[in-house]
């Protein structure tokens, strides 16, 4: 286990205890989260690293990497995926100026490649990075682009770089952003979606909140810490957009972790997801946020 002693966002070294959470999907171990007193970044620390961290990804429940469906939560996830893929594509089209064909996209942490497939259908040239062997093979079958295991194996420049719920997983936070920026064209656009720990559903579910997903989520962001991270890397934040469906999905998982039965999981998730989106309307603290940035 490794203890984080310096905040990667502001380089501060003073932390307070934030919350303790269980790993509900793989190990059922408990992890401490700490909060940087200076920039408000929340960090899973101590944490497993390297190969030890990889072991926490080995689970049939880890559905972003698998396509076999069982249970109500997985079903809801897959049903919403079709809608979400299209919505994400429209978003990058709107902000990324991708109307002409042949523009290049790099999806960092592309999972099984569904998003890249959607982009390829729309005449984009696609590439992906995915560390999981199994997911990477599937992504490779879904697209004709190059899917590689790490950022060091990526070559060339991209007009669009996307990270859909990936940044919270990367061990080398600054190094990753520096390298991604090097692969972005001068007028290119980055889309970074992360859970928002200041959302109403995070506050409602506390240690059960699925957005913490320890120890796989190493960093837990707020608008403040993300803005500071962009500043550090000289990236210009254009806009922050909510992923409203995530409030329902995260509430459903959180209900499951709290031990609710199947029926109450669904009814409470709909109620809490709706409440979260309503509550976030005035301060835009939605369950998940997409940060759109340029050089
Ligand atoms: Zn900090």
mmCIF file of C-alpha atoms and ligand atoms in Angstrom:
data_model
loop_
_atom_site.group_PDB
_atom_site.id
_atom_site.type_symbol
_atom_site.label_atom_id
_atom_site.label_comp_id
_atom_site.label_asym_id
_atom_site.label_seq_id
_atom_site.Cartn_x
_atom_site.Cartn_y
_atom_site.Cartn_z
ATOM 1 C CA UNK A 1 0.000 0.000 0.000
ATOM 2 C CA UNK A 2 1.209 3.466 -0.887
ATOM 3 C CA UNK A 3 0.470 6.650 1.015
ATOM 4 C CA UNK A 4 0.033 9.884 -0.958
ATOM 5 C CA UNK A 5 2.042 12.636 0.748
ATOM 6 C CA UNK A 6 1.837 15.377 -1.873
ATOM 7 C CA UNK A 7 -1.305 16.574 -3.646
ATOM 8 C CA UNK A 8 -0.835 16.129 -7.422
ATOM 9 C CA UNK A 9 -3.079 19.108 -8.155
ATOM 10 C CA UNK A 10 -1.639 21.852 -5.895
ATOM 11 C CA UNK A 11 1.452 20.182 -4.382
ATOM 12 C CA UNK A 12 0.027 20.777 -0.911
ATOM 13 C CA UNK A 13 0.977 18.332 1.837
ATOM 14 C CA UNK A 14 -1.692 18.962 4.442
ATOM 15 C CA UNK A 15 -4.667 16.601 4.433
ATOM 16 C CA UNK A 16 -7.695 15.890 6.588
ATOM 17 C CA UNK A 17 -9.542 12.577 6.893
ATOM 18 C CA UNK A 18 -12.558 12.701 4.578
ATOM 19 C CA UNK A 19 -14.489 9.403 4.657
ATOM 20 C CA UNK A 20 -13.912 5.630 4.803
ATOM 21 C CA UNK A 21 -15.457 3.495 2.051
ATOM 22 C CA UNK A 22 -15.804 -0.184 1.275
ATOM 23 C CA UNK A 23 -14.864 -1.772 -2.054
ATOM 24 C CA UNK A 24 -18.320 -3.210 -2.828
ATOM 25 C CA UNK A 25 -17.504 -4.909 -6.119
ATOM 26 C CA UNK A 26 -14.281 -6.872 -5.656
ATOM 27 C CA UNK A 27 -12.430 -7.108 -2.344
ATOM 28 C CA UNK A 28 -14.863 -5.755 0.275
ATOM 29 C CA UNK A 29 -11.859 -4.133 1.937
ATOM 30 C CA UNK A 30 -12.176 -0.666 3.464
ATOM 31 C CA UNK A 31 -10.166 2.330 2.227
ATOM 32 C CA UNK A 32 -9.499 5.759 3.702
ATOM 33 C CA UNK A 33 -10.119 8.891 1.646
ATOM 34 C CA UNK A 34 -8.232 12.071 2.551
ATOM 35 C CA UNK A 35 -8.877 15.664 1.462
ATOM 36 C CA UNK A 36 -6.267 18.228 0.461
ATOM 37 C CA UNK A 37 -6.731 21.267 2.712
ATOM 38 C CA UNK A 38 -5.542 23.589 -0.036
ATOM 39 C CA UNK A 39 -7.394 22.593 -3.246
ATOM 40 C CA UNK A 40 -10.103 20.178 -1.967
ATOM 41 C CA UNK A 41 -8.923 17.185 -4.045
ATOM 42 C CA UNK A 42 -9.972 13.960 -2.310
ATOM 43 C CA UNK A 43 -7.495 11.087 -2.548
ATOM 44 C CA UNK A 44 -7.703 7.343 -1.856
ATOM 45 C CA UNK A 45 -4.733 6.911 0.501
ATOM 46 C CA UNK A 46 -3.209 4.516 1.409
ATOM 47 C CA UNK A 47 -3.835 2.662 -1.856
ATOM 48 C CA UNK A 48 -2.546 -0.406 -3.703
ATOM 49 C CA UNK A 49 -0.312 0.390 -6.665
ATOM 50 C CA UNK A 50 0.958 -1.243 -9.868
ATOM 51 C CA UNK A 51 0.167 -4.948 -10.148
ATOM 52 C CA UNK A 52 -1.513 -4.931 -6.749
ATOM 53 C CA UNK A 53 -4.007 -2.352 -7.989
ATOM 54 C CA UNK A 54 -4.744 -4.441 -11.114
ATOM 55 C CA UNK A 55 -6.089 -7.224 -8.887
ATOM 56 C CA UNK A 56 -8.934 -4.928 -7.843
ATOM 57 C CA UNK A 57 -10.209 -4.830 -11.423
ATOM 58 C CA UNK A 58 -10.753 -8.579 -11.620
ATOM 59 C CA UNK A 59 -14.486 -9.060 -11.231
ATOM 60 C CA UNK A 60 -17.448 -10.091 -13.335
ATOM 61 C CA UNK A 61 -19.236 -7.149 -11.780
ATOM 62 C CA UNK A 62 -16.852 -4.738 -13.381
ATOM 63 C CA UNK A 63 -19.276 -4.173 -16.215
ATOM 64 C CA UNK A 64 -17.658 -1.349 -18.107
ATOM 65 C CA UNK A 65 -15.236 -4.011 -19.324
ATOM 66 C CA UNK A 66 -17.627 -6.845 -19.993
ATOM 67 C CA UNK A 67 -20.673 -7.337 -22.121
ATOM 68 C CA UNK A 68 -22.440 -10.159 -20.409
ATOM 69 C CA UNK A 69 -25.611 -8.994 -18.800
ATOM 70 C CA UNK A 70 -27.068 -10.237 -15.541
ATOM 71 C CA UNK A 71 -29.283 -8.496 -13.041
ATOM 72 C CA UNK A 72 -31.246 -5.322 -13.102
ATOM 73 C CA UNK A 73 -28.352 -2.885 -12.715
ATOM 74 C CA UNK A 74 -26.436 -4.341 -15.648
ATOM 75 C CA UNK A 75 -29.573 -4.335 -17.763
ATOM 76 C CA UNK A 76 -30.233 -0.670 -17.014
ATOM 77 C CA UNK A 77 -26.613 0.129 -17.769
ATOM 78 C CA UNK A 78 -26.759 -1.522 -21.176
ATOM 79 C CA UNK A 79 -30.109 -0.002 -22.062
ATOM 80 C CA UNK A 80 -28.831 3.487 -21.341
ATOM 81 C CA UNK A 81 -25.550 2.854 -23.141
ATOM 82 C CA UNK A 82 -27.058 3.118 -26.613
ATOM 83 C CA UNK A 83 -28.556 6.485 -25.757
ATOM 84 C CA UNK A 84 -25.397 7.707 -24.000
ATOM 85 C CA UNK A 85 -23.089 6.776 -26.903
ATOM 86 C CA UNK A 86 -25.134 8.804 -29.331
ATOM 87 C CA UNK A 87 -25.356 11.697 -26.869
ATOM 88 C CA UNK A 88 -21.574 11.711 -26.320
ATOM 89 C CA UNK A 89 -20.942 11.644 -30.050
ATOM 90 C CA UNK A 90 -23.261 14.622 -30.555
ATOM 91 C CA UNK A 91 -21.449 16.462 -27.766
ATOM 92 C CA UNK A 92 -17.997 16.045 -29.305
ATOM 93 C CA UNK A 93 -19.462 17.055 -32.647
ATOM 94 C CA UNK A 94 -20.878 20.240 -31.158
ATOM 95 C CA UNK A 95 -17.775 21.359 -29.273
ATOM 96 C CA UNK A 96 -15.058 19.629 -31.210
ATOM 97 C CA UNK A 97 -15.959 20.876 -34.701
ATOM 98 C CA UNK A 98 -15.893 17.385 -36.190
ATOM 99 C CA UNK A 99 -18.362 17.962 -39.003
ATOM 100 C CA UNK A 100 -15.922 17.134 -41.750
ATOM 101 C CA UNK A 101 -14.977 13.444 -42.073
ATOM 102 C CA UNK A 102 -11.537 12.072 -41.318
ATOM 103 C CA UNK A 103 -10.883 13.807 -38.025
ATOM 104 C CA UNK A 104 -8.862 11.875 -35.486
ATOM 105 C CA UNK A 105 -10.055 10.836 -32.043
ATOM 106 C CA UNK A 106 -8.156 9.196 -29.196
ATOM 107 C CA UNK A 107 -10.325 7.589 -26.523
ATOM 108 C CA UNK A 108 -8.097 7.146 -23.482
ATOM 109 C CA UNK A 109 -9.452 4.213 -21.452
ATOM 110 C CA UNK A 110 -11.687 3.051 -24.282
ATOM 111 C CA UNK A 111 -12.903 -0.135 -22.528
ATOM 112 C CA UNK A 112 -14.546 -2.518 -24.991
ATOM 113 C CA UNK A 113 -14.639 0.177 -27.683
ATOM 114 C CA UNK A 114 -18.327 1.016 -28.049
ATOM 115 C CA UNK A 115 -17.754 4.749 -28.159
ATOM 116 C CA UNK A 116 -14.990 4.426 -30.757
ATOM 117 C CA UNK A 117 -17.253 2.241 -32.868
ATOM 118 C CA UNK A 118 -19.884 4.992 -32.801
ATOM 119 C CA UNK A 119 -17.229 7.525 -33.883
ATOM 120 C CA UNK A 120 -15.960 5.268 -36.654
ATOM 121 C CA UNK A 121 -19.493 4.827 -37.978
ATOM 122 C CA UNK A 122 -19.470 8.591 -38.331
ATOM 123 C CA UNK A 123 -16.306 8.614 -40.445
ATOM 124 C CA UNK A 124 -13.826 9.558 -37.735
ATOM 125 C CA UNK A 125 -10.353 7.992 -37.574
ATOM 126 C CA UNK A 126 -10.241 6.271 -34.214
ATOM 127 C CA UNK A 127 -7.556 5.171 -31.775
ATOM 128 C CA UNK A 128 -7.768 3.950 -28.208
ATOM 129 C CA UNK A 129 -5.773 3.173 -25.093
ATOM 130 C CA UNK A 130 -6.964 0.350 -22.861
ATOM 131 C CA UNK A 131 -4.786 -1.447 -20.273
ATOM 132 C CA UNK A 132 -7.119 -4.448 -19.765
ATOM 133 C CA UNK A 133 -6.131 -7.230 -22.219
ATOM 134 C CA UNK A 134 -9.640 -8.615 -22.486
ATOM 135 C CA UNK A 135 -11.308 -5.246 -23.075
ATOM 136 C CA UNK A 136 -8.601 -4.186 -25.521
ATOM 137 C CA UNK A 137 -9.088 -7.297 -27.664
ATOM 138 C CA UNK A 138 -12.804 -6.615 -27.849
ATOM 139 C CA UNK A 139 -12.201 -2.957 -28.726
ATOM 140 C CA UNK A 140 -9.837 -4.072 -31.472
ATOM 141 C CA UNK A 141 -12.579 -6.292 -32.936
ATOM 142 C CA UNK A 142 -15.110 -3.447 -32.860
ATOM 143 C CA UNK A 143 -13.021 -0.912 -34.763
ATOM 144 C CA UNK A 144 -10.310 -0.756 -37.382
ATOM 145 C CA UNK A 145 -8.280 1.749 -35.339
ATOM 146 C CA UNK A 146 -5.171 1.064 -33.306
ATOM 147 C CA UNK A 147 -5.955 0.082 -29.715
ATOM 148 C CA UNK A 148 -2.840 0.061 -27.534
ATOM 149 C CA UNK A 149 -2.216 -0.841 -23.872
ATOM 150 C CA UNK A 150 -0.630 2.435 -22.766
ATOM 151 C CA UNK A 151 -0.078 6.056 -23.687
ATOM 152 C CA UNK A 152 3.588 5.474 -24.561
ATOM 153 C CA UNK A 153 2.474 3.333 -27.530
ATOM 154 C CA UNK A 154 0.263 6.075 -29.010
ATOM 155 C CA UNK A 155 1.587 7.931 -32.024
ATOM 156 C CA UNK A 156 0.360 11.026 -33.823
ATOM 157 C CA UNK A 157 -1.929 13.932 -33.085
ATOM 158 C CA UNK A 158 -5.664 14.033 -32.459
ATOM 159 C CA UNK A 159 -8.314 16.720 -32.854
ATOM 160 C CA UNK A 160 -10.391 15.076 -30.123
ATOM 161 C CA UNK A 161 -9.238 13.301 -26.960
ATOM 162 C CA UNK A 162 -11.837 11.777 -24.656
ATOM 163 C CA UNK A 163 -11.641 10.327 -21.143
ATOM 164 C CA UNK A 164 -15.020 8.942 -20.108
ATOM 165 C CA UNK A 165 -14.696 8.201 -16.374
ATOM 166 C CA UNK A 166 -11.025 7.376 -16.685
ATOM 167 C CA UNK A 167 -8.990 10.171 -15.090
ATOM 168 C CA UNK A 168 -10.070 9.096 -11.597
ATOM 169 C CA UNK A 169 -8.405 5.709 -12.291
ATOM 170 C CA UNK A 170 -4.947 6.813 -13.447
ATOM 171 C CA UNK A 171 -2.037 6.513 -11.053
ATOM 172 C CA UNK A 172 0.162 9.169 -12.686
ATOM 173 C CA UNK A 173 -2.289 12.047 -12.866
ATOM 174 C CA UNK A 174 -0.006 14.885 -14.057
ATOM 175 C CA UNK A 175 2.107 12.696 -16.274
ATOM 176 C CA UNK A 176 -1.025 11.415 -18.044
ATOM 177 C CA UNK A 177 -2.380 14.906 -18.728
ATOM 178 C CA UNK A 178 1.026 16.133 -19.927
ATOM 179 C CA UNK A 179 1.289 13.231 -22.389
ATOM 180 C CA UNK A 180 -2.313 13.558 -23.580
ATOM 181 C CA UNK A 181 -1.755 17.269 -24.202
ATOM 182 C CA UNK A 182 1.235 16.397 -26.395
ATOM 183 C CA UNK A 183 -1.086 14.296 -28.572
ATOM 184 C CA UNK A 184 -3.674 17.078 -28.915
ATOM 185 C CA UNK A 185 -3.559 19.324 -32.010
ATOM 186 C CA UNK A 186 -3.182 23.068 -31.361
ATOM 187 C CA UNK A 187 -6.914 23.619 -31.891
ATOM 188 C CA UNK A 188 -7.937 20.204 -30.505
ATOM 189 C CA UNK A 189 -10.455 19.609 -27.725
ATOM 190 C CA UNK A 190 -10.335 17.372 -24.660
ATOM 191 C CA UNK A 191 -13.449 15.938 -23.002
ATOM 192 C CA UNK A 192 -12.917 14.657 -19.468
ATOM 193 C CA UNK A 193 -15.853 13.108 -17.581
ATOM 194 C CA UNK A 194 -15.447 12.414 -13.863
ATOM 195 C CA UNK A 195 -17.791 11.826 -10.910
ATOM 196 C CA UNK A 196 -18.557 14.952 -8.872
ATOM 197 C CA UNK A 197 -18.189 14.427 -5.138
ATOM 198 C CA UNK A 198 -20.119 17.639 -4.449
ATOM 199 C CA UNK A 199 -23.274 16.300 -6.135
ATOM 200 C CA UNK A 200 -26.511 15.810 -4.167
ATOM 201 C CA UNK A 201 -26.304 12.011 -4.650
ATOM 202 C CA UNK A 202 -22.730 11.940 -3.234
ATOM 203 C CA UNK A 203 -23.948 13.865 -0.190
ATOM 204 C CA UNK A 204 -27.026 11.651 0.185
ATOM 205 C CA UNK A 205 -25.258 8.276 -0.050
ATOM 206 C CA UNK A 206 -22.022 9.196 1.780
ATOM 207 C CA UNK A 207 -19.805 6.078 2.189
ATOM 208 C CA UNK A 208 -22.196 4.078 -0.054
ATOM 209 C CA UNK A 209 -21.870 6.507 -2.963
ATOM 210 C CA UNK A 210 -20.889 4.477 -6.041
ATOM 211 C CA UNK A 211 -18.840 7.403 -7.371
ATOM 212 C CA UNK A 212 -16.126 6.641 -4.792
ATOM 213 C CA UNK A 213 -15.572 3.095 -6.160
ATOM 214 C CA UNK A 214 -12.432 2.489 -4.042
ATOM 215 C CA UNK A 215 -9.666 1.584 -4.592
ATOM 216 C CA UNK A 216 -10.147 1.796 -8.387
ATOM 217 C CA UNK A 217 -10.956 5.506 -8.091
ATOM 218 C CA UNK A 218 -7.727 7.021 -6.824
ATOM 219 C CA UNK A 219 -8.802 10.681 -7.116
ATOM 220 C CA UNK A 220 -12.178 12.203 -6.302
ATOM 221 C CA UNK A 221 -12.727 15.529 -8.014
ATOM 222 C CA UNK A 222 -14.757 18.655 -7.436
ATOM 223 C CA UNK A 223 -15.082 21.591 -9.843
ATOM 224 C CA UNK A 224 -12.513 23.458 -7.788
ATOM 225 C CA UNK A 225 -9.833 20.768 -7.928
ATOM 226 C CA UNK A 226 -10.469 20.108 -11.641
ATOM 227 C CA UNK A 227 -10.197 23.805 -12.507
ATOM 228 C CA UNK A 228 -6.938 23.961 -10.599
ATOM 229 C CA UNK A 229 -5.641 20.880 -12.421
ATOM 230 C CA UNK A 230 -6.406 22.495 -15.797
ATOM 231 C CA UNK A 231 -4.627 25.681 -14.708
ATOM 232 C CA UNK A 232 -1.584 23.713 -13.715
ATOM 233 C CA UNK A 233 -1.406 22.232 -17.232
ATOM 234 C CA UNK A 234 -2.214 25.477 -19.068
ATOM 235 C CA UNK A 235 -5.441 24.036 -20.393
ATOM 236 C CA UNK A 236 -8.318 26.418 -21.027
ATOM 237 C CA UNK A 237 -11.637 25.226 -19.620
ATOM 238 C CA UNK A 238 -14.370 25.961 -22.176
ATOM 239 C CA UNK A 239 -17.404 24.511 -20.510
ATOM 240 C CA UNK A 240 -18.684 22.037 -17.931
ATOM 241 C CA UNK A 241 -21.572 19.808 -19.057
ATOM 242 C CA UNK A 242 -23.614 17.425 -16.867
ATOM 243 C CA UNK A 243 -24.092 13.708 -17.591
ATOM 244 C CA UNK A 244 -27.583 13.573 -16.161
ATOM 245 C CA UNK A 245 -28.211 9.851 -16.657
ATOM 246 C CA UNK A 246 -25.313 9.097 -14.310
ATOM 247 C CA UNK A 247 -27.326 10.343 -11.335
ATOM 248 C CA UNK A 248 -29.738 7.418 -11.883
ATOM 249 C CA UNK A 249 -27.060 4.858 -12.543
ATOM 250 C CA UNK A 250 -24.916 5.920 -9.582
ATOM 251 C CA UNK A 251 -27.984 6.029 -7.307
ATOM 252 C CA UNK A 252 -28.922 2.519 -8.426
ATOM 253 C CA UNK A 253 -25.477 1.150 -7.579
ATOM 254 C CA UNK A 254 -25.408 3.077 -4.294
ATOM 255 C CA UNK A 255 -28.788 1.594 -3.316
ATOM 256 C CA UNK A 256 -27.415 -1.860 -4.125
ATOM 257 C CA UNK A 257 -24.347 -1.221 -1.927
ATOM 258 C CA UNK A 258 -26.622 -0.046 0.893
ATOM 259 C CA UNK A 259 -28.316 -3.440 0.731
ATOM 260 C CA UNK A 260 -31.680 -2.454 -0.751
ATOM 261 C CA UNK A 261 -33.709 -5.231 -2.382
ATOM 262 C CA UNK A 262 -34.300 -5.283 -6.144
ATOM 263 C CA UNK A 263 -37.576 -3.404 -6.169
ATOM 264 C CA UNK A 264 -36.529 -0.632 -3.791
ATOM 265 C CA UNK A 265 -33.211 -0.349 -5.628
ATOM 266 C CA UNK A 266 -35.087 0.658 -8.771
ATOM 267 C CA UNK A 267 -37.711 2.884 -7.191
ATOM 268 C CA UNK A 268 -35.216 4.649 -4.903
ATOM 269 C CA UNK A 269 -32.714 5.070 -7.731
ATOM 270 C CA UNK A 270 -35.326 6.769 -9.911
ATOM 271 C CA UNK A 271 -36.390 8.988 -7.012
ATOM 272 C CA UNK A 272 -32.840 9.872 -5.886
ATOM 273 C CA UNK A 273 -31.525 10.275 -9.427
ATOM 274 C CA UNK A 274 -34.335 12.697 -10.209
ATOM 275 C CA UNK A 275 -33.797 14.558 -6.916
ATOM 276 C CA UNK A 276 -30.072 14.818 -7.615
ATOM 277 C CA UNK A 277 -30.626 16.341 -11.059
ATOM 278 C CA UNK A 278 -33.270 18.718 -9.664
ATOM 279 C CA UNK A 279 -30.981 19.770 -6.821
ATOM 280 C CA UNK A 280 -28.097 20.348 -9.223
ATOM 281 C CA UNK A 281 -30.092 22.627 -11.541
ATOM 282 C CA UNK A 282 -29.154 25.848 -9.745
ATOM 283 C CA UNK A 283 -25.535 25.174 -8.795
ATOM 284 C CA UNK A 284 -24.709 22.688 -11.624
ATOM 285 C CA UNK A 285 -23.241 20.208 -9.137
ATOM 286 C CA UNK A 286 -24.465 17.191 -11.124
ATOM 287 C CA UNK A 287 -23.509 13.595 -10.311
ATOM 288 C CA UNK A 288 -21.003 13.449 -13.185
ATOM 289 C CA UNK A 289 -19.494 16.362 -15.063
ATOM 290 C CA UNK A 290 -17.761 16.589 -18.428
ATOM 291 C CA UNK A 291 -14.982 19.173 -18.541
ATOM 292 C CA UNK A 292 -14.292 20.465 -22.040
ATOM 293 C CA UNK A 293 -10.873 22.029 -22.461
ATOM 294 C CA UNK A 294 -8.409 23.254 -25.076
ATOM 295 C CA UNK A 295 -4.763 24.317 -25.147
HETATM 296 ZN ZN1 LIG B 1 -4.322 19.977 -3.357
#
